[in-house]
């Protein structure tokens, strides 16, 4: 998947699930998607907690799942 095929949105962590999965409520349309942590965040041991604001990258083909790419302060 190339960079042009991704949609980047911001949201807030609503629920922490097992296996580094999270439910993220998007700011734009108030939808809830299922997100997982990107490899760079795992590599640098960046922790994502309940209530954190994050940036999520979703595919244009499946808007219900996404990859958490950035944890905002």
Short mmCIF file of C-alpha atoms in Angstrom, two decimals:
data_model
loop_
_atom_site.label_atom_id
_atom_site.label_comp_id
_atom_site.label_asym_id
_atom_site.label_seq_id
_atom_site.Cartn_x
_atom_site.Cartn_y
_atom_site.Cartn_z
CA UNK A 1 0.00 0.00 0.00
CA UNK A 2 1.50 3.32 -1.01
CA UNK A 3 1.32 6.58 0.91
CA UNK A 4 -1.31 7.95 -1.50
CA UNK A 5 -3.72 5.11 -0.64
CA UNK A 6 -3.93 6.11 3.05
CA UNK A 7 -6.25 8.52 4.82
CA UNK A 8 -4.82 10.18 7.93
CA UNK A 9 -7.21 11.17 10.73
CA UNK A 10 -6.93 12.09 14.39
CA UNK A 11 -8.80 10.53 17.26
CA UNK A 12 -8.82 9.54 20.90
CA UNK A 13 -8.19 6.11 22.47
CA UNK A 14 -11.51 4.87 23.84
CA UNK A 15 -10.73 1.28 24.83
CA UNK A 16 -7.58 -0.81 25.23
CA UNK A 17 -7.86 -4.35 23.86
CA UNK A 18 -5.44 -7.30 24.16
CA UNK A 19 -2.74 -7.78 21.56
CA UNK A 20 -1.83 -4.08 21.18
CA UNK A 21 -5.23 -3.29 19.66
CA UNK A 22 -7.25 -0.19 20.50
CA UNK A 23 -10.69 1.27 19.84
CA UNK A 24 -10.21 4.80 18.53
CA UNK A 25 -13.00 7.39 18.32
CA UNK A 26 -12.28 9.68 15.37
CA UNK A 27 -12.59 13.44 15.79
CA UNK A 28 -13.94 14.12 12.28
CA UNK A 29 -17.06 11.97 12.12
CA UNK A 30 -17.27 10.44 15.63
CA UNK A 31 -16.92 6.88 14.24
CA UNK A 32 -15.14 4.16 16.23
CA UNK A 33 -12.45 2.14 14.45
CA UNK A 34 -10.13 -0.69 15.48
CA UNK A 35 -6.47 0.33 15.46
CA UNK A 36 -3.11 -1.32 16.04
CA UNK A 37 0.27 0.24 16.80
CA UNK A 38 2.67 0.79 13.90
CA UNK A 39 6.04 -0.94 13.83
CA UNK A 40 8.06 2.22 14.50
CA UNK A 41 6.05 2.91 17.66
CA UNK A 42 6.68 -0.65 18.87
CA UNK A 43 10.35 -0.37 17.99
CA UNK A 44 10.76 2.85 19.98
CA UNK A 45 8.59 1.52 22.85
CA UNK A 46 6.05 4.36 22.70
CA UNK A 47 3.17 3.56 25.04
CA UNK A 48 -0.39 4.43 24.16
CA UNK A 49 -2.84 4.72 27.05
CA UNK A 50 -6.56 5.23 27.48
CA UNK A 51 -7.56 8.80 26.63
CA UNK A 52 -4.48 9.63 24.51
CA UNK A 53 -4.91 11.65 21.32
CA UNK A 54 -3.44 9.78 18.36
CA UNK A 55 -3.08 10.04 14.60
CA UNK A 56 -4.49 7.06 12.68
CA UNK A 57 -3.80 5.98 9.12
CA UNK A 58 -6.59 4.01 7.39
CA UNK A 59 -6.87 2.36 4.01
CA UNK A 60 -9.34 3.67 1.47
CA UNK A 61 -10.65 0.11 1.12
CA UNK A 62 -11.43 -0.61 4.78
CA UNK A 63 -12.32 2.42 6.89
CA UNK A 64 -13.11 0.35 10.01
CA UNK A 65 -9.46 -0.57 10.74
CA UNK A 66 -6.37 1.56 11.02
CA UNK A 67 -2.75 1.90 12.11
CA UNK A 68 -1.80 4.24 14.94
CA UNK A 69 1.19 6.18 13.65
CA UNK A 70 1.63 9.03 16.12
CA UNK A 71 0.80 9.80 19.77
CA UNK A 72 0.09 13.48 20.27
CA UNK A 73 0.96 15.33 23.45
#
